[in-house]
Amino acid sequence: LRIPEEANLDPEAKDLIVRLMCGVNERLGTNGVEEIRSHPFFKGVDWDRLYSQSAAYQPMVVHDLDTNNFEKFEEDESMASPATRSSRIDVAQDVNFVGYTYKDFDAIPSNQSGQAMEEDEQA
């Protein structure tokens, strides 16, 4: 593994990456998590209070599907998911489910499930 100079990483960061991206016998942490915790990159980390501390960066999230904190990039064909690269077979299989709707009546509160069932029967 070679890290390019333009990455501008500290020597400790480079060493950590190289020692994690190697053979399992030489890998940092092979002899326990304390090897990782004591690496110079993590100098000053209070491992005992880590979960009780505030994060150094807290992104602003507006809603559950907000992706504004991610880098925007153009997708090319090689990045398309199998679902978007449909074939005739995929389309034929999907035809089997046209008009099918799953309803979990156990998830509906009991005072509404009778009403929901009646609406479903009327449809």
mmCIF file of C-alpha atoms in Angstrom:
data_model
loop_
_atom_site.group_PDB
_atom_site.id
_atom_site.type_symbol
_atom_site.label_atom_id
_atom_site.label_comp_id
_atom_site.label_asym_id
_atom_site.label_seq_id
_atom_site.Cartn_x
_atom_site.Cartn_y
_atom_site.Cartn_z
ATOM 1 C CA LEU A 1 0.000 0.000 0.000
ATOM 2 C CA ARG A 2 1.348 3.379 -1.018
ATOM 3 C CA ILE A 3 -0.283 6.580 0.199
ATOM 4 C CA PRO A 4 0.274 9.508 -2.188
ATOM 5 C CA GLU A 5 2.040 12.574 -0.798
ATOM 6 C CA GLU A 6 -0.837 14.823 -1.939
ATOM 7 C CA ALA A 7 -3.019 13.109 0.673
ATOM 8 C CA ASN A 8 -1.276 15.352 3.236
ATOM 9 C CA LEU A 9 -1.682 12.882 6.091
ATOM 10 C CA ASP A 10 0.201 13.045 9.368
ATOM 11 C CA PRO A 11 2.833 10.321 9.828
ATOM 12 C CA GLU A 12 0.665 8.794 12.579
ATOM 13 C CA ALA A 13 -2.348 8.595 10.246
ATOM 14 C CA LYS A 14 -0.270 7.025 7.466
ATOM 15 C CA ASP A 15 1.182 4.476 9.885
ATOM 16 C CA LEU A 16 -2.276 3.575 11.207
ATOM 17 C CA ILE A 17 -3.673 3.030 7.704
ATOM 18 C CA VAL A 18 -0.687 0.942 6.581
ATOM 19 C CA ARG A 19 -0.785 -1.176 9.749
ATOM 20 C CA LEU A 20 -4.533 -1.844 9.314
ATOM 21 C CA MET A 21 -4.293 -2.563 5.572
ATOM 22 C CA CYS A 22 -1.814 -5.440 5.684
ATOM 23 C CA GLY A 23 -1.663 -9.175 6.229
ATOM 24 C CA VAL A 24 -3.548 -10.507 9.221
ATOM 25 C CA ASN A 25 -0.390 -11.650 11.022
ATOM 26 C CA GLU A 26 1.172 -8.163 10.888
ATOM 27 C CA ARG A 27 -2.093 -6.223 11.303
ATOM 28 C CA LEU A 28 -2.472 -3.776 14.169
ATOM 29 C CA GLY A 29 -4.922 -5.270 16.646
ATOM 30 C CA THR A 30 -4.024 -8.901 15.971
ATOM 31 C CA ASN A 31 -2.910 -9.166 19.610
ATOM 32 C CA GLY A 32 -5.939 -7.320 20.982
ATOM 33 C CA VAL A 33 -7.739 -4.011 20.825
ATOM 34 C CA GLU A 34 -5.208 -2.397 23.163
ATOM 35 C CA GLU A 35 -2.725 -2.336 20.256
ATOM 36 C CA ILE A 36 -5.103 -0.091 18.342
ATOM 37 C CA ARG A 37 -5.990 2.083 21.315
ATOM 38 C CA SER A 38 -2.339 2.726 22.115
ATOM 39 C CA HIS A 39 -1.375 3.711 18.546
ATOM 40 C CA PRO A 40 0.041 7.303 18.393
ATOM 41 C CA PHE A 41 -2.821 8.384 16.080
ATOM 42 C CA PHE A 42 -5.231 8.001 19.015
ATOM 43 C CA LYS A 43 -3.047 9.944 21.479
ATOM 44 C CA GLY A 44 -5.285 11.953 23.802
ATOM 45 C CA VAL A 45 -8.446 9.880 23.218
ATOM 46 C CA ASP A 46 -10.206 9.169 26.516
ATOM 47 C CA TRP A 47 -11.505 5.704 25.669
ATOM 48 C CA ASP A 48 -13.394 5.356 28.979
ATOM 49 C CA ARG A 49 -15.518 8.456 28.316
ATOM 50 C CA LEU A 50 -15.725 8.209 24.521
ATOM 51 C CA TYR A 51 -19.456 7.460 24.352
ATOM 52 C CA SER A 52 -20.424 10.171 26.833
ATOM 53 C CA GLN A 53 -18.642 12.969 24.934
ATOM 54 C CA SER A 54 -20.191 15.101 22.220
ATOM 55 C CA ALA A 55 -19.057 14.438 18.675
ATOM 56 C CA ALA A 56 -16.499 16.839 17.213
ATOM 57 C CA TYR A 57 -18.796 17.392 14.220
ATOM 58 C CA GLN A 58 -22.568 17.121 14.344
ATOM 59 C CA PRO A 59 -24.097 17.386 10.869
ATOM 60 C CA MET A 60 -27.358 19.259 10.368
ATOM 61 C CA VAL A 61 -29.984 16.751 9.218
ATOM 62 C CA VAL A 62 -33.357 18.122 8.130
ATOM 63 C CA HIS A 63 -35.237 14.839 7.604
ATOM 64 C CA ASP A 64 -34.661 11.059 7.430
ATOM 65 C CA LEU A 65 -33.761 11.102 3.725
ATOM 66 C CA ASP A 66 -31.569 14.223 3.860
ATOM 67 C CA THR A 67 -28.333 13.631 1.908
ATOM 68 C CA ASN A 68 -26.990 17.205 1.951
ATOM 69 C CA ASN A 69 -23.985 16.127 4.041
ATOM 70 C CA PHE A 70 -22.737 13.789 1.307
ATOM 71 C CA GLU A 71 -20.622 14.785 -1.662
ATOM 72 C CA LYS A 72 -22.593 15.112 -4.896
ATOM 73 C CA PHE A 73 -21.280 13.267 -7.959
ATOM 74 C CA GLU A 74 -22.420 12.135 -11.365
ATOM 75 C CA GLU A 75 -23.369 8.487 -11.608
ATOM 76 C CA ASP A 76 -22.293 6.409 -14.561
ATOM 77 C CA GLU A 77 -23.729 3.136 -15.859
ATOM 78 C CA SER A 78 -21.280 1.011 -13.860
ATOM 79 C CA MET A 79 -22.726 2.431 -10.628
ATOM 80 C CA ALA A 80 -26.341 1.573 -11.412
ATOM 81 C CA SER A 81 -27.907 -0.916 -9.039
ATOM 82 C CA PRO A 82 -29.242 -4.218 -10.369
ATOM 83 C CA ALA A 83 -32.773 -2.918 -9.718
ATOM 84 C CA THR A 84 -32.297 -0.067 -12.200
ATOM 85 C CA ARG A 85 -30.725 -2.371 -14.804
ATOM 86 C CA SER A 86 -33.874 -4.419 -15.349
ATOM 87 C CA SER A 87 -34.050 -7.197 -17.883
ATOM 88 C CA ARG A 88 -37.044 -8.884 -19.484
ATOM 89 C CA ILE A 89 -36.916 -11.569 -16.799
ATOM 90 C CA ASP A 90 -37.033 -8.999 -14.002
ATOM 91 C CA VAL A 91 -39.989 -7.219 -15.601
ATOM 92 C CA ALA A 92 -41.834 -10.522 -16.101
ATOM 93 C CA GLN A 93 -41.352 -11.431 -12.458
ATOM 94 C CA ASP A 94 -42.606 -8.022 -11.326
ATOM 95 C CA VAL A 95 -45.828 -8.511 -13.331
ATOM 96 C CA ASN A 96 -46.766 -11.214 -10.825
ATOM 97 C CA PHE A 97 -47.072 -8.553 -8.149
ATOM 98 C CA VAL A 98 -49.126 -5.937 -9.999
ATOM 99 C CA GLY A 99 -51.968 -4.863 -7.726
ATOM 100 C CA TYR A 100 -50.613 -6.768 -4.722
ATOM 101 C CA THR A 101 -50.558 -4.862 -1.455
ATOM 102 C CA TYR A 102 -49.313 -6.259 1.834
ATOM 103 C CA LYS A 103 -51.185 -5.146 4.938
ATOM 104 C CA ASP A 104 -50.024 -6.039 8.424
ATOM 105 C CA PHE A 105 -53.195 -5.767 10.486
ATOM 106 C CA ASP A 106 -51.288 -6.677 13.653
ATOM 107 C CA ALA A 107 -49.432 -3.372 13.298
ATOM 108 C CA ILE A 108 -52.683 -1.387 13.298
ATOM 109 C CA PRO A 109 -53.998 -0.429 16.756
ATOM 110 C CA SER A 110 -56.922 -2.667 17.740
ATOM 111 C CA ASN A 111 -59.558 0.118 17.645
ATOM 112 C CA GLN A 112 -58.699 0.808 13.988
ATOM 113 C CA SER A 113 -58.135 -2.716 12.627
ATOM 114 C CA GLY A 114 -61.845 -3.448 12.189
ATOM 115 C CA GLN A 115 -62.291 -0.183 10.300
ATOM 116 C CA ALA A 116 -59.242 -0.916 8.137
ATOM 117 C CA MET A 117 -60.565 -4.393 7.310
ATOM 118 C CA GLU A 118 -63.967 -3.001 6.324
ATOM 119 C CA GLU A 119 -62.317 -0.404 4.044
ATOM 120 C CA ASP A 120 -60.221 -3.167 2.473
ATOM 121 C CA GLU A 121 -63.274 -5.345 1.808
ATOM 122 C CA GLN A 122 -65.124 -2.424 0.186
ATOM 123 C CA ALA A 123 -62.226 -1.711 -2.185
#
